[in-house]
Amino acid sequence: MNDTMSRYRTMMGHRLFWPAAVLFVMLAANTIYRPGFLSIELKDGHLYGTPIDILRLSAPLILVALGMTLVISTGGIDLSVGSLCAISGAIACMYISKQPDQNSVGVVVTALAMAMGVSLVLGAWNGVLVAVIGIQPIIATLILMVAGRGLAQLITEGQIITINSEPYRAIGLGHALTLPLAIFIALAAALLVAAFTRRTALGMIIESVGGNAVASRLAGIRSGRVIFLAYVISAACAAIAGFMMTANVSSADGNAAGLWVELDAILAVVIGGTSLAGGRFFLSGTIIGALIIQTLTTTVYAMDISPQTSLLFKAVVVIAVCLIQAPAFRARFGRRRRNAPPAANIADKPKEQVPA
């Protein structure tokens, strides 16, 4: 019995237990509300269904959240990822729209390379402001968050740029091995980041810089370079996410593309167990957090919750998730339950003596 309780407490203490439990409960609740929620069917060699849609639609958020995880683990934050999504998508779509053959693979590859190059430069700009000049990360990235959105609208000239390019559309809506191509892109990015951070010393270096930058510098780690690299990786992930967002609708809107995705990415990172103070990070937890947020969005649509209350509904659920997985909250709640006085038994009360 003691061994079982010990294993149960160890499992509950794992950082991924509560995010995974919340995701399971949300899927179960949707299945009860709509029995066909988890159904998947094969049509024309492609898998379709709500679970597939959740994975496909969460792919851009997973990409942005992966880069955000590395930035947050260094003790920083990147508020400019939404604007970078808009910029990368705007550059790619603008270039493709001006070409006579929009279905040319070479044209699409050139557009992607141009957009990725600009995004990397902007990510390096954030890195220089934070790591070299020493500006607070929230201020440094807020500059590009505002200016970048204006830059995206300048690129599109304030218009919605529409394209008709099947190779570019495949980034968001294409299929491979019966599954959406976006899922494989997000999976490849996650595996690549995991390989560099968990199979090499890079991950430990990032965590040490976020835990104590001064001690890391005294130990011989060039913390400035590590922080600079984190912002560049975050920009690259945001650029790929921007390609997916614009490919899904075959158009680029400098005002709406990637709007508020930085907030969802931060929530995904926090739900996944990574502290905003920096230090240790959990890529698998970030992925689960992104799936929770997308599942929550799908739930809002499936339950026909009005747009006026959907944001409030999402906020309440996110707060509940964060409280459930907070060790201090669980410890305090458990302590109150243990210290609660037992309910009095009426049968055990002494009867009043009735005077004769």
Coordinates of C-alpha atoms in Angstrom, one line a residue:
M1 CA 0.0 0.0 0.0
N2 CA 2.8 2.4 0.9
D3 CA 4.6 1.6 -2.3
T4 CA 1.5 2.3 -4.3
M5 CA 0.9 5.6 -2.6
S6 CA 4.6 6.5 -3.1
R7 CA 4.4 5.7 -6.8
Y8 CA 1.2 7.7 -7.1
R9 CA 2.7 10.7 -5.4
T10 CA 5.8 10.5 -7.6
M11 CA 3.6 10.3 -10.7
M12 CA 1.6 13.3 -9.6
G13 CA 4.7 15.2 -8.8
H14 CA 6.0 14.8 -12.4
R15 CA 5.9 18.1 -14.3
L16 CA 4.1 16.5 -17.3
F17 CA 1.4 14.7 -15.3
W18 CA -1.0 17.6 -14.8
P19 CA -0.7 19.1 -18.3
A20 CA -1.3 15.6 -19.7
A21 CA -4.2 15.0 -17.3
V22 CA -5.8 18.4 -18.3
L23 CA -5.5 17.5 -22.0
F24 CA -7.0 14.1 -21.3
V25 CA -9.9 15.6 -19.4
M26 CA -10.6 18.2 -22.2
L27 CA -10.6 15.4 -24.8
A28 CA -12.9 13.3 -22.7
A29 CA -15.3 16.2 -22.0
N30 CA -15.5 17.0 -25.8
T31 CA -16.2 13.3 -26.5
I32 CA -19.0 13.3 -24.0
Y33 CA -20.5 16.5 -25.4
R34 CA -20.0 15.3 -29.0
P35 CA -19.6 11.5 -29.3
G36 CA -17.9 11.8 -32.7
F37 CA -15.2 14.2 -31.5
L38 CA -12.4 11.6 -31.7
S39 CA -13.5 9.9 -34.9
I40 CA -11.0 9.7 -37.7
E41 CA -11.7 8.6 -41.2
L42 CA -9.7 8.0 -44.4
K43 CA -10.7 9.8 -47.5
D44 CA -8.8 9.9 -50.8
G45 CA -5.7 8.7 -49.0
H46 CA -5.8 11.4 -46.3
L47 CA -6.9 11.2 -42.7
Y48 CA -9.6 13.6 -41.5
G49 CA -11.2 14.3 -38.2
T50 CA -11.2 16.7 -35.2
P51 CA -8.0 15.2 -33.7
I52 CA -6.2 15.6 -37.0
D53 CA -7.4 19.2 -37.2
I54 CA -6.2 19.9 -33.7
L55 CA -2.7 18.6 -34.5
R56 CA -2.6 20.6 -37.8
L57 CA -3.8 23.8 -36.4
S58 CA -1.5 23.6 -33.3
A59 CA 1.6 23.2 -35.5
P60 CA 2.3 26.9 -35.9
L61 CA 1.8 27.5 -32.2
I62 CA 4.1 24.6 -31.4
L63 CA 6.8 26.1 -33.6
V64 CA 6.5 29.5 -32.0
A65 CA 6.4 28.0 -28.5
L66 CA 9.5 26.0 -29.1
G67 CA 11.5 29.1 -29.8
M68 CA 9.8 30.9 -26.9
T69 CA 10.8 28.1 -24.6
L70 CA 14.5 28.7 -25.3
V71 CA 14.2 32.4 -24.9
I72 CA 12.3 32.1 -21.6
S73 CA 14.8 29.6 -20.3
T74 CA 17.5 32.2 -20.7
G75 CA 15.5 34.5 -18.4
G76 CA 14.1 36.6 -21.3
I77 CA 10.9 36.9 -23.3
D78 CA 10.1 37.5 -27.0
L79 CA 7.0 39.5 -27.7
S80 CA 7.8 40.0 -31.3
V81 CA 7.1 36.5 -32.6
G82 CA 3.6 37.5 -33.8
S83 CA 5.0 40.3 -35.9
L84 CA 7.7 38.1 -37.2
C85 CA 5.0 35.6 -38.4
A86 CA 3.3 38.5 -40.2
I87 CA 6.6 39.7 -41.8
S88 CA 7.7 36.3 -43.0
G89 CA 4.3 35.5 -44.5
A90 CA 4.0 39.0 -46.1
I91 CA 7.5 38.8 -47.7
A92 CA 6.9 35.3 -49.1
C93 CA 3.4 36.0 -50.4
M94 CA 4.4 39.4 -51.9
Y95 CA 7.3 37.9 -53.8
I96 CA 5.2 34.9 -55.1
S97 CA 2.3 37.2 -56.1
K98 CA 4.6 39.2 -58.4
Q99 CA 5.9 36.2 -60.3
P100 CA 4.3 35.0 -63.6
D101 CA 4.4 31.3 -62.5
Q102 CA 3.3 31.1 -58.9
N103 CA 3.3 27.3 -59.0
S104 CA 7.0 27.1 -59.6
V105 CA 8.9 25.4 -56.9
G106 CA 11.9 27.6 -57.5
V107 CA 9.8 30.7 -56.9
V108 CA 8.4 29.3 -53.6
V109 CA 11.9 28.3 -52.4
T110 CA 13.3 31.7 -53.2
A111 CA 10.4 33.4 -51.4
L112 CA 10.9 31.2 -48.3
A113 CA 14.6 31.9 -48.3
M114 CA 14.1 35.7 -48.6
A115 CA 11.5 35.7 -45.8
M116 CA 13.7 33.5 -43.6
G117 CA 16.7 35.7 -44.1
V118 CA 14.8 38.8 -43.1
S119 CA 13.4 37.0 -40.0
L120 CA 16.9 35.9 -38.9
V121 CA 18.2 39.5 -39.2
L122 CA 15.3 40.7 -37.1
G123 CA 15.9 37.9 -34.6
A124 CA 19.6 39.0 -34.5
W125 CA 18.4 42.6 -33.9
N126 CA 16.5 41.4 -30.8
G127 CA 19.6 39.4 -29.7
V128 CA 21.8 42.5 -30.0
L129 CA 19.4 44.7 -28.0
V130 CA 19.2 42.2 -25.2
A131 CA 22.6 40.5 -25.1
V132 CA 24.9 43.3 -26.3
I133 CA 23.3 46.6 -25.4
G134 CA 21.6 45.2 -22.3
I135 CA 18.0 46.4 -22.8
Q136 CA 15.4 44.5 -20.9
P137 CA 14.0 41.7 -23.0
I138 CA 10.3 42.8 -22.7
I139 CA 11.2 46.3 -23.9
A140 CA 13.6 45.2 -26.6
T141 CA 11.1 42.8 -28.2
L142 CA 8.2 45.1 -27.6
I143 CA 9.9 47.5 -30.0
L144 CA 9.9 44.9 -32.8
M145 CA 6.4 43.8 -31.8
V146 CA 5.0 47.3 -32.6
A147 CA 7.4 48.2 -35.4
G148 CA 7.3 44.8 -37.0
R149 CA 3.5 44.9 -37.4
G150 CA 3.9 48.2 -39.2
L151 CA 6.6 46.8 -41.4
A152 CA 4.4 43.9 -42.4
Q153 CA 1.7 46.3 -43.4
L154 CA 4.2 48.4 -45.4
I155 CA 5.3 45.3 -47.2
T156 CA 1.7 44.4 -48.1
E157 CA 0.8 48.1 -48.7
G158 CA -2.1 47.8 -46.3
Q159 CA -3.7 45.2 -48.5
I160 CA -4.4 41.5 -48.2
I161 CA -2.1 39.8 -50.6
T162 CA -3.7 36.7 -52.2
I163 CA -1.7 34.1 -54.1
N164 CA -2.5 30.9 -56.1
S165 CA 0.5 28.7 -55.4
E166 CA 0.0 25.0 -54.8
P167 CA 3.6 24.4 -53.6
Y168 CA 3.2 27.2 -51.0
R169 CA -0.3 26.1 -50.0
A170 CA 1.1 22.6 -49.3
I171 CA 3.1 24.0 -46.4
G172 CA -0.1 24.5 -44.5
L173 CA -2.7 22.2 -46.2
G174 CA -0.5 19.6 -47.9
H175 CA -0.4 15.9 -46.9
A176 CA 2.3 13.3 -46.6
L177 CA 1.8 9.7 -45.5
T178 CA -2.0 10.4 -45.0
L179 CA -1.2 13.2 -42.4
P180 CA -1.1 16.9 -42.9
L181 CA 2.4 18.1 -43.8
A182 CA 2.3 20.8 -41.1
I183 CA 2.4 18.1 -38.5
F184 CA 5.6 16.7 -39.9
I185 CA 7.2 20.1 -40.1
A186 CA 6.4 20.8 -36.4
L187 CA 7.6 17.4 -35.5
A188 CA 10.9 17.8 -37.4
A189 CA 11.5 21.2 -35.7
A190 CA 10.8 19.7 -32.3
L191 CA 13.2 16.8 -32.9
L192 CA 15.8 19.2 -34.2
V193 CA 15.6 21.5 -31.2
A194 CA 15.5 18.5 -28.8
A195 CA 18.6 17.0 -30.5
F196 CA 20.6 20.2 -30.2
T197 CA 19.5 21.0 -26.6
R198 CA 19.4 17.5 -25.1
R199 CA 22.0 15.6 -27.1
T200 CA 24.6 18.3 -26.8
A201 CA 25.7 20.7 -24.0
L202 CA 23.7 23.5 -25.5
G203 CA 20.6 22.8 -23.4
M204 CA 22.6 22.7 -20.1
I205 CA 24.4 26.0 -21.1
I206 CA 21.0 27.7 -21.8
E207 CA 19.6 26.5 -18.5
S208 CA 22.7 27.7 -16.6
V209 CA 22.6 31.1 -18.2
G210 CA 18.9 31.4 -17.3
G211 CA 19.5 30.2 -13.8
N212 CA 22.4 32.5 -13.0
A213 CA 24.0 34.5 -15.8
V214 CA 26.7 35.9 -13.6
A215 CA 27.8 32.5 -12.4
S216 CA 27.7 31.1 -15.9
R217 CA 30.0 34.0 -17.1
L218 CA 32.4 33.4 -14.3
A219 CA 32.4 29.7 -15.2
G220 CA 33.6 30.6 -18.7
I221 CA 30.3 30.5 -20.6
R222 CA 29.7 33.4 -22.9
S223 CA 26.2 34.1 -21.9
G224 CA 25.7 36.9 -24.4
R225 CA 26.2 34.5 -27.3
V226 CA 23.8 32.0 -25.8
I227 CA 21.1 34.7 -25.4
F228 CA 21.7 36.0 -28.9
L229 CA 21.4 32.5 -30.3
A230 CA 18.1 31.9 -28.4
Y231 CA 16.5 35.0 -30.0
V232 CA 17.7 34.0 -33.5
I233 CA 16.2 30.5 -33.1
S234 CA 13.0 32.0 -31.9
A235 CA 12.8 34.2 -35.0
A236 CA 13.4 31.2 -37.3
C237 CA 10.6 29.2 -35.6
A238 CA 8.3 32.2 -35.9
A239 CA 9.1 32.6 -39.6
I240 CA 8.2 29.0 -40.3
A241 CA 5.0 29.4 -38.4
G242 CA 4.2 32.5 -40.5
F243 CA 4.6 30.4 -43.6
M244 CA 2.0 27.9 -42.3
M245 CA -0.4 30.6 -41.2
T246 CA -0.4 32.3 -44.6
A247 CA -0.4 29.1 -46.5
N248 CA -3.5 28.0 -44.7
V249 CA -5.5 30.8 -46.3
S250 CA -3.3 31.5 -49.4
S251 CA -3.0 35.1 -48.4
A252 CA -1.0 37.5 -46.2
D253 CA -2.6 40.0 -43.9
G254 CA 0.0 42.2 -42.2
N255 CA -2.5 43.2 -39.5
A256 CA -4.1 39.9 -38.6
A257 CA -1.4 37.2 -39.3
G258 CA 0.1 35.9 -36.1
L259 CA -1.9 38.4 -34.0
W260 CA -1.5 37.6 -30.2
V261 CA 0.3 34.3 -31.0
E262 CA 3.0 35.5 -28.6
L263 CA 0.6 35.3 -25.7
D264 CA -0.6 31.8 -26.6
A265 CA 3.1 30.7 -26.9
I266 CA 4.0 32.1 -23.5
L267 CA 0.9 30.3 -22.0
A268 CA 2.0 27.0 -23.7
V269 CA 5.5 27.3 -22.2
V270 CA 4.2 28.1 -18.7
I271 CA 1.6 25.3 -18.9
G272 CA 4.4 23.0 -19.9
G273 CA 6.3 23.6 -16.7
T274 CA 9.0 26.1 -17.7
S275 CA 9.4 28.9 -15.3
L276 CA 9.3 32.5 -16.5
A277 CA 12.2 33.2 -14.2
G278 CA 14.4 31.1 -16.5
G279 CA 16.4 28.0 -15.9
R280 CA 15.2 24.5 -16.7
F281 CA 12.9 24.1 -19.7
F282 CA 10.7 21.2 -20.9
L283 CA 10.1 20.9 -24.6
S284 CA 7.7 18.1 -24.3
G285 CA 5.7 20.1 -21.8
T286 CA 5.6 23.0 -24.2
I287 CA 4.2 20.8 -26.9
I288 CA 1.5 19.5 -24.6
G289 CA 0.7 23.1 -23.6
A290 CA 0.2 24.1 -27.2
L291 CA -2.1 21.1 -27.7
I292 CA -4.1 22.2 -24.7
I293 CA -4.5 25.7 -26.0
Q294 CA -5.6 24.5 -29.5
T295 CA -7.9 21.9 -28.0
L296 CA -9.5 24.7 -25.8
T297 CA -10.0 26.8 -28.9
T298 CA -11.6 23.9 -30.7
T299 CA -13.8 23.3 -27.6
V300 CA -15.0 26.9 -27.7
Y301 CA -16.1 26.5 -31.3
A302 CA -17.6 23.0 -30.8
M303 CA -19.7 24.1 -27.9
D304 CA -21.0 27.2 -29.7
I305 CA -19.8 29.6 -27.1
S306 CA -20.5 33.2 -28.1
P307 CA -17.5 35.3 -29.3
Q308 CA -18.2 37.7 -26.5
T309 CA -17.6 35.1 -23.8
S310 CA -15.0 32.8 -25.6
L311 CA -12.0 34.8 -24.4
L312 CA -13.2 34.9 -20.9
F313 CA -13.9 31.1 -21.0
K314 CA -10.4 30.5 -22.3
A315 CA -8.9 32.7 -19.6
V316 CA -10.8 30.9 -16.8
V317 CA -9.6 27.5 -18.1
V318 CA -6.0 28.6 -18.4
I319 CA -6.0 30.0 -14.9
A320 CA -7.5 26.7 -13.6
V321 CA -4.8 24.7 -15.4
C322 CA -2.0 26.9 -14.0
L323 CA -3.4 26.6 -10.5
I324 CA -3.8 22.8 -10.7
Q325 CA -0.2 22.2 -11.7
A326 CA 1.3 24.8 -9.3
P327 CA 3.0 22.8 -6.5
A328 CA 2.5 25.6 -3.9
F329 CA -1.3 25.7 -4.6
R330 CA -1.6 21.9 -4.5
A331 CA 0.4 21.7 -1.3
R332 CA -1.7 24.4 0.4
F333 CA -5.0 22.8 -0.8
G334 CA -3.9 19.4 0.4
R335 CA -2.8 20.8 3.8
R336 CA -6.2 22.4 4.3
R337 CA -7.9 19.1 3.6
R338 CA -5.7 17.3 6.0
N339 CA -6.2 19.9 8.8
A340 CA -10.0 20.1 8.3
P341 CA -11.8 18.9 11.5
P342 CA -13.8 15.7 11.1
A343 CA -17.5 16.0 10.8
A344 CA -19.3 15.6 14.1
N345 CA -21.5 12.6 14.5
I346 CA -24.9 13.4 15.8
A347 CA -25.2 10.0 17.4
D348 CA -22.1 10.5 19.4
K349 CA -23.3 13.8 21.0
P350 CA -24.3 13.5 24.7
K351 CA -28.0 13.8 25.2
E352 CA -29.2 16.7 27.3
Q353 CA -30.5 15.8 30.6
V354 CA -34.2 16.6 31.0
P355 CA -34.9 17.7 34.6
A356 CA -37.5 15.5 36.3

